[in-house]
């Protein structure tokens, strides 16, 4: 019989989980104090001794770690093990500055495979599945992370990586891929290409997908599901903490379970650093408690989310995070109003006349911020129907204004003119600061 959970810890009562977290936390703090000069200095400055940290409640005594700290200690300065124990390096490219370099011991790789296997099991995968991995293989953690997860559960990994979309579809058809792992934007693109190639979803065996690495909305989930005839699930992670599998969606699809026996989450106010009570929205912060090569204390993810310990119908007791609502640093401030690209996406996806491919262009004209949303018309919307297009544009503008609280210009472009991405989609051009997200 297919396993419902990968590891019984996923259903442990909270008091057991808390005891495990507390034990692992105090052990980890002792280890970083002894092995990472950066943390020893920070703790000394704050007057905190490793023996002060006995339980998860003591977390708030500890300092935050920022992406900048990783850059300042580039490439290996925060590693807690000698390099001869590091068996793998990954890195994440930033929009600015140096790459963030992360490392793994053999045990870290083992745990990563385990948490990715938990995510795959939660969507109903088992050893009979063919896991088609179209995340990039390389320094990016997506490809190898999901690959090792598939192998850990004895499924068959298909390391398709990115690129050559038509060939990917051929592989899916011929090799019998049943589970798809890629970014949600690439899943959409694969679905569209399949449609253009005249391949019916019934000709392939895909039944579920694990999509992450970028924010996506419920509406996008519906589109992927109907294009590919599969169940689309979310998977969250970040290289600094591990890679894909830090949190994963179960069949209930009401938030993502965090593998909290390895990564303790907190939600804080991003401005004051104050820890917020369960249910409030703020910045997600993680403390790794089992990582050997690169343990991080209270790492500021910049992702905005909420946490909840509400009972989950799937039976897992692991705490859940909401889908990330955006990043505290990709949040756009347009004419003083906070705008998340995901809000714009939600509105666009309510309009069947347009496709989910869009570009948000923010500029400043005569000292005034401007917001333009360029969006592709759906392939079956005739571009020459000027009158009906005018009506759509008016309705879309009104919907955007009521959701965002500011006016946006809407520009329709022909189908397939907005650049497709095989990895994370680039959806915002902020000409005010020359930032490309
Ligand atoms: O994107 C790891 C990953 C690979 C996750 C494959 C899921 C699937 P980084 O390149 O370090 O790592 O980027 C991490 O991507 O802080 C979020 O802002 C964003 N992100 C990742 N997953 C999701 C998701 C990988 N499911 C950053 N929803 C994170 C929204 C996500 N944002």
XYZ file of C-alpha atoms and ligand atoms in Angstrom:
469
model
C 0.000 0.000 0.000
C 1.189 3.496 -0.783
C 2.616 5.319 2.223
C 0.569 8.211 3.437
C 3.517 9.874 5.195
C 7.188 9.429 4.548
C 8.213 9.689 8.208
C 6.051 9.233 11.356
C 7.554 12.445 12.772
C 5.206 14.295 10.407
C 2.286 13.365 12.678
C 4.001 13.727 16.077
C 2.125 15.570 18.831
C 3.442 19.097 19.358
C 4.940 18.421 22.800
C 7.168 15.747 21.240
C 8.119 17.982 18.352
C 8.940 20.831 20.743
C 11.144 18.593 22.874
C 13.017 17.437 19.771
C 13.386 20.984 18.448
C 14.639 22.236 21.824
C 17.230 19.494 22.105
C 18.434 20.023 18.550
C 18.465 23.804 18.915
C 20.675 23.828 21.998
C 23.025 21.307 20.377
C 23.233 23.416 17.211
C 23.926 26.672 19.056
C 26.755 25.023 20.955
C 28.197 23.754 17.690
C 28.107 27.069 15.834
C 29.529 28.880 18.866
C 32.501 26.553 18.803
C 32.989 26.444 15.029
C 31.822 29.690 13.421
C 33.744 32.811 14.523
C 30.973 35.040 13.096
C 28.364 33.554 15.442
C 30.715 33.378 18.418
C 31.359 37.117 18.033
C 27.640 37.891 17.657
C 26.650 35.873 20.712
C 29.492 37.336 22.771
C 28.433 40.857 21.771
C 24.887 40.115 22.925
C 26.081 38.467 26.133
C 24.389 35.180 25.220
C 26.059 31.927 26.209
C 25.258 28.677 24.360
C 24.052 27.179 27.661
C 21.377 29.925 27.884
C 19.611 28.292 24.925
C 17.679 25.338 26.325
C 14.329 25.483 24.567
C 12.615 26.893 21.470
C 11.356 29.706 23.693
C 14.954 30.919 23.992
C 15.164 31.450 20.221
C 14.335 35.105 20.624
C 17.545 35.645 22.610
C 19.517 34.836 19.467
C 20.643 37.262 16.739
C 19.203 37.357 13.214
C 21.256 36.287 10.190
C 20.889 38.196 6.920
C 21.699 37.375 3.295
C 24.319 40.114 3.567
C 26.103 38.101 6.298
C 26.526 35.257 3.803
C 27.870 37.700 1.225
C 30.238 39.308 3.724
C 31.622 35.872 4.572
C 31.785 34.755 0.933
C 32.297 32.014 0.001
C 32.745 29.638 2.972
C 33.128 31.895 6.020
C 29.950 30.723 7.786
C 30.571 27.010 7.282
C 30.695 25.052 10.538
C 32.554 22.010 9.227
C 35.992 21.675 7.635
C 35.763 21.680 3.825
C 36.846 18.045 3.617
C 33.452 17.129 5.051
C 31.561 19.237 2.532
C 30.392 17.037 -0.331
C 28.300 19.552 -2.307
C 28.116 23.269 -3.054
C 25.139 25.184 -4.419
C 24.641 28.896 -4.926
C 21.789 31.257 -5.556
C 22.163 34.145 -7.896
C 21.035 37.424 -6.457
C 19.772 40.425 -8.364
C 22.691 42.366 -6.948
C 26.105 41.577 -5.574
C 27.814 38.277 -5.014
C 26.206 34.870 -5.160
C 25.141 33.259 -1.928
C 27.158 30.065 -1.532
C 25.796 27.145 0.488
C 27.362 23.787 1.388
C 26.231 20.326 2.455
C 27.813 17.394 4.263
C 26.818 13.844 3.388
C 24.319 13.886 6.264
C 22.870 17.217 5.005
C 22.345 15.679 1.565
C 20.682 12.700 3.206
C 18.256 14.918 5.152
C 17.533 16.981 2.037
C 16.592 13.804 0.137
C 14.376 12.829 3.063
C 12.463 16.122 3.161
C 12.003 16.150 -0.623
C 10.714 12.564 -0.345
C 8.218 13.762 2.298
C 6.957 16.359 -0.208
C 6.642 13.798 -2.999
C 4.856 11.318 -0.705
C 2.412 14.051 0.339
C 1.212 14.407 -3.249
C 0.667 10.670 -3.537
C 3.937 9.689 -5.214
C 5.583 6.339 -4.493
C 8.339 4.062 -5.778
C 6.356 3.289 -8.926
C 6.402 6.888 -10.085
C 8.508 8.526 -12.777
C 9.550 11.908 -11.454
C 10.285 14.302 -14.305
C 12.539 17.030 -12.928
C 12.506 20.168 -15.077
C 14.070 22.458 -12.517
C 17.545 23.546 -13.541
C 20.394 21.208 -12.596
C 23.489 23.061 -11.522
C 24.218 25.552 -8.797
C 20.453 26.161 -8.431
C 19.056 23.790 -5.797
C 15.814 22.894 -7.635
C 17.054 20.141 -9.957
C 19.371 18.129 -7.724
C 17.141 18.670 -4.685
C 14.088 17.039 -6.246
C 16.254 14.458 -7.990
C 17.651 13.158 -4.714
C 14.143 13.242 -3.198
C 12.830 11.007 -5.985
C 15.741 8.594 -5.578
C 15.431 8.572 -1.782
C 11.919 7.181 -2.136
C 12.988 4.733 -4.824
C 10.931 6.414 -7.520
C 12.521 6.794 -10.963
C 14.087 10.219 -11.437
C 14.109 11.676 -14.958
C 16.685 14.503 -14.884
C 15.230 16.456 -17.818
C 16.517 19.795 -16.457
C 15.404 22.941 -18.305
C 15.321 23.791 -21.980
C 14.132 22.294 -25.238
C 10.480 22.295 -24.308
C 9.276 20.147 -27.202
C 11.819 17.485 -26.319
C 10.659 17.607 -22.704
C 7.150 16.797 -23.860
C 8.394 13.982 -26.049
C 10.286 12.571 -23.043
C 7.162 12.821 -20.897
C 5.215 10.908 -23.510
C 7.827 8.246 -24.245
C 9.301 7.702 -20.766
C 5.937 7.767 -18.996
C 6.564 10.683 -16.618
C 3.922 10.687 -13.878
C 5.077 13.510 -11.580
C 6.319 16.865 -12.861
C 8.651 19.119 -10.877
C 9.353 22.617 -12.268
C 8.506 26.272 -11.698
C 4.774 27.040 -12.034
C 5.481 29.408 -14.932
C 7.322 26.647 -16.784
C 4.466 24.228 -16.094
C 2.133 26.661 -17.838
C 4.522 26.996 -20.749
C 4.837 23.216 -21.047
C 1.040 22.957 -21.061
C 0.711 25.580 -23.781
C 3.420 24.005 -25.912
C 1.737 20.649 -25.576
C -1.513 22.151 -26.746
C 0.281 23.789 -29.711
C 1.871 20.467 -30.616
C -1.599 18.953 -30.753
C -0.869 16.551 -27.891
C -3.854 15.802 -25.684
C -3.173 15.671 -21.933
C -4.652 12.165 -22.029
C -1.703 11.056 -24.193
C 0.710 11.574 -21.290
C 0.649 9.887 -17.897
C 1.307 12.928 -15.701
C -0.984 13.031 -12.682
C 0.531 15.531 -10.251
C 3.142 18.249 -10.051
C 5.280 19.931 -7.400
C 5.747 23.533 -8.357
C 7.717 26.201 -6.548
C 10.762 28.483 -6.520
C 8.579 31.503 -7.301
C 5.278 32.922 -6.045
C 2.095 31.731 -7.727
C -1.589 32.111 -7.101
C -4.623 29.860 -6.692
C -5.837 31.028 -10.094
C -2.587 29.910 -11.681
C -3.024 26.546 -10.001
C -6.408 26.172 -11.733
C -4.853 27.039 -15.100
C -2.031 24.509 -14.725
C -4.466 21.854 -13.561
C -6.792 22.323 -16.503
C -3.998 22.608 -19.107
C -2.122 19.494 -17.975
C -4.971 17.507 -16.337
C -2.954 17.103 -13.154
C -3.138 18.083 -9.505
C -0.784 21.011 -8.923
C 0.926 21.311 -5.528
C 3.166 23.938 -4.036
C 6.665 23.351 -2.699
C 8.731 25.991 -0.935
C 12.351 26.339 -0.056
C 15.426 28.492 -0.218
C 19.045 27.584 -0.802
C 20.310 29.152 2.408
C 18.108 26.855 4.487
C 18.365 23.749 2.267
C 16.643 24.070 -1.123
C 13.250 22.711 -2.231
C 11.378 20.860 0.506
C 11.669 23.253 3.453
C 7.842 23.230 3.247
C 5.375 21.345 1.100
C 1.699 21.165 0.352
C -0.336 18.057 1.218
C -3.544 16.828 -0.399
C -5.583 19.314 1.655
C -3.887 22.166 -0.254
C -4.466 24.572 2.623
C -0.993 25.845 3.293
C 2.453 24.230 3.296
C 3.720 21.960 6.079
C 7.128 23.046 7.309
C 9.645 20.295 8.093
C 9.974 21.832 11.526
C 12.001 18.981 13.007
C 14.814 20.431 10.832
C 13.868 24.096 10.368
C 12.190 26.066 13.159
C 10.052 28.885 11.757
C 9.101 32.236 13.287
C 7.094 35.143 11.913
C 8.430 38.576 12.762
C 7.615 42.172 12.056
C 10.165 42.962 9.317
C 10.663 46.511 10.590
C 11.049 45.935 14.322
C 12.159 42.295 14.434
C 9.483 41.581 17.030
C 8.126 38.015 17.015
C 4.455 37.990 15.998
C 1.766 35.653 17.353
C 0.505 32.708 15.299
C -1.811 33.785 12.503
C -0.280 37.221 11.949
C 1.350 38.153 8.680
C 5.039 39.004 8.684
C 8.504 37.922 7.585
C 9.354 34.257 7.781
C 12.524 33.459 9.713
C 14.136 30.021 9.923
C 16.628 28.436 12.272
C 18.167 25.225 10.978
C 18.661 22.676 13.756
C 20.232 19.717 11.980
C 22.302 21.269 9.184
C 25.981 20.442 9.604
C 27.853 22.373 6.907
C 25.938 25.638 7.031
C 23.720 25.962 10.110
C 21.928 29.306 10.209
C 20.401 31.040 13.212
C 17.185 33.026 12.655
C 17.741 33.539 8.939
C 15.673 36.424 7.513
C 14.005 35.005 4.387
C 12.282 38.261 3.357
C 9.286 36.114 2.433
C 5.973 37.332 3.791
C 3.678 34.629 5.167
C 1.619 33.470 8.146
C 1.973 30.364 10.345
C -0.807 28.138 11.628
C -1.044 25.098 13.894
C -4.646 24.411 12.976
C -5.457 20.744 12.577
C -4.873 19.581 9.007
C -7.252 17.047 7.396
C -4.201 15.133 6.087
C -3.254 14.157 9.645
C 0.147 15.847 9.652
C 0.858 17.935 12.705
C 3.770 19.831 11.163
C 3.106 23.573 11.414
C 1.834 25.165 8.207
C 2.854 28.351 6.433
C 0.630 30.170 3.991
C 1.701 30.434 0.384
C 4.278 33.245 0.470
C 2.396 36.449 -0.203
C 5.442 38.141 -1.716
C 8.750 39.316 -0.369
C 9.363 42.159 1.975
C 11.925 43.284 -0.570
C 10.121 42.709 -3.898
C 7.114 44.500 -2.653
C 6.628 47.437 -4.956
C 5.794 50.793 -3.491
C 3.943 52.697 -6.170
C 2.714 56.158 -5.312
C 3.056 55.193 -1.690
C 0.929 52.076 -2.058
C 2.345 48.617 -1.370
C 1.791 46.388 -4.366
C 2.639 42.699 -4.646
C 3.016 41.280 -8.166
C 0.877 38.314 -7.060
C -2.101 40.652 -6.551
C -1.831 41.750 -10.186
C -1.531 38.142 -11.306
C -4.700 37.183 -9.420
C -6.667 39.885 -11.216
C -5.304 38.937 -14.656
C -6.173 35.319 -14.157
C -9.810 36.186 -13.599
C -9.964 37.350 -17.222
C -10.224 34.539 -19.781
C -9.505 37.076 -22.560
C -5.872 37.339 -21.438
C -3.180 34.737 -20.827
C -1.179 34.436 -17.586
C 1.947 35.868 -19.239
C 2.534 39.421 -18.155
C 5.125 42.042 -17.380
C 4.763 44.758 -14.768
C 6.543 47.956 -15.741
C 7.008 50.603 -13.087
C 8.421 53.983 -14.064
C 8.551 57.570 -12.865
C 7.311 60.318 -15.169
C 7.360 63.946 -13.989
C 8.065 62.746 -10.447
C 5.021 60.547 -10.501
C 5.154 56.769 -10.355
C 3.474 54.975 -13.213
C 2.321 51.379 -13.359
C 1.812 49.556 -16.616
C 0.684 45.972 -16.927
C 1.552 44.385 -20.262
C -0.416 41.241 -20.780
C -0.767 38.787 -23.625
C -4.153 38.198 -25.148
C -5.284 34.583 -25.065
C -4.583 32.730 -28.268
C -8.318 32.603 -29.055
C -9.056 36.304 -28.446
C -9.187 37.982 -31.870
C -6.889 41.011 -31.788
C -8.955 42.862 -34.384
C -12.082 43.024 -32.269
C -11.292 46.557 -31.214
C -14.575 47.341 -29.524
C -14.623 44.262 -27.351
C -10.946 44.762 -26.513
C -11.699 48.270 -25.340
C -14.344 46.871 -23.039
C -11.989 44.231 -21.655
C -9.310 46.828 -21.061
C -11.761 49.018 -19.156
C -12.939 46.140 -16.965
C -9.374 45.011 -16.327
C -8.272 48.522 -15.375
C -11.206 48.827 -12.960
C -10.447 45.418 -11.410
C -6.764 46.300 -10.969
C -7.590 49.635 -9.392
C -10.036 48.128 -6.953
C -7.571 45.396 -5.887
C -4.434 47.504 -5.735
C -5.834 50.845 -4.707
C -3.971 52.607 -7.531
C -4.609 53.020 -11.241
C -2.688 50.949 -13.774
C -2.322 51.271 -17.517
C -3.161 48.050 -19.324
C -1.423 47.190 -22.602
C -2.447 44.144 -24.582
C 0.253 42.399 -26.556
C -0.037 39.554 -29.032
C 0.126 35.971 -27.791
C 3.666 34.645 -27.220
C 5.409 38.024 -27.323
C 6.385 38.159 -23.659
C 9.632 36.266 -23.098
C 9.086 32.810 -21.573
C 11.305 31.599 -18.815
C 12.474 28.083 -18.087
C 13.365 29.022 -14.563
C 11.971 31.782 -12.438
C 9.861 34.201 -14.471
C 11.022 37.823 -14.674
C 7.836 39.731 -14.204
C 8.758 43.156 -12.935
C 10.768 45.888 -14.582
C 11.240 48.744 -12.190
C 12.713 51.506 -14.309
C 12.896 53.790 -11.276
C 15.848 51.834 -9.922
C 16.751 49.672 -12.893
C 15.740 46.608 -10.928
C 14.794 43.405 -12.677
C 13.142 40.870 -10.356
O 13.989 28.594 -5.228
C 14.502 26.611 -3.966
C 13.365 25.895 -4.597
C 13.561 25.167 -5.755
C 12.112 25.908 -4.031
C 12.528 24.489 -6.326
C 11.055 25.207 -4.588
C 11.254 24.492 -5.735
P 16.342 30.078 -4.079
O 16.779 30.177 -5.500
O 17.347 30.308 -3.026
O 15.757 28.656 -3.787
O 15.119 31.080 -3.909
C 14.429 31.146 -2.689
O 12.372 31.719 -3.852
O 12.958 32.912 -0.537
C 11.095 32.636 -2.099
O 11.118 34.037 -2.214
C 11.031 32.017 -3.475
N 10.240 30.776 -3.427
C 10.676 29.508 -3.354
N 9.625 28.643 -3.366
C 8.503 29.406 -3.419
C 7.108 29.124 -3.448
C 14.691 28.044 -4.411
N 6.629 27.886 -3.442
C 13.262 32.120 -2.796
N 6.261 30.172 -3.482
C 12.421 32.112 -1.552
C 6.717 31.440 -3.490
C 8.901 30.766 -3.441
N 8.004 31.771 -3.483
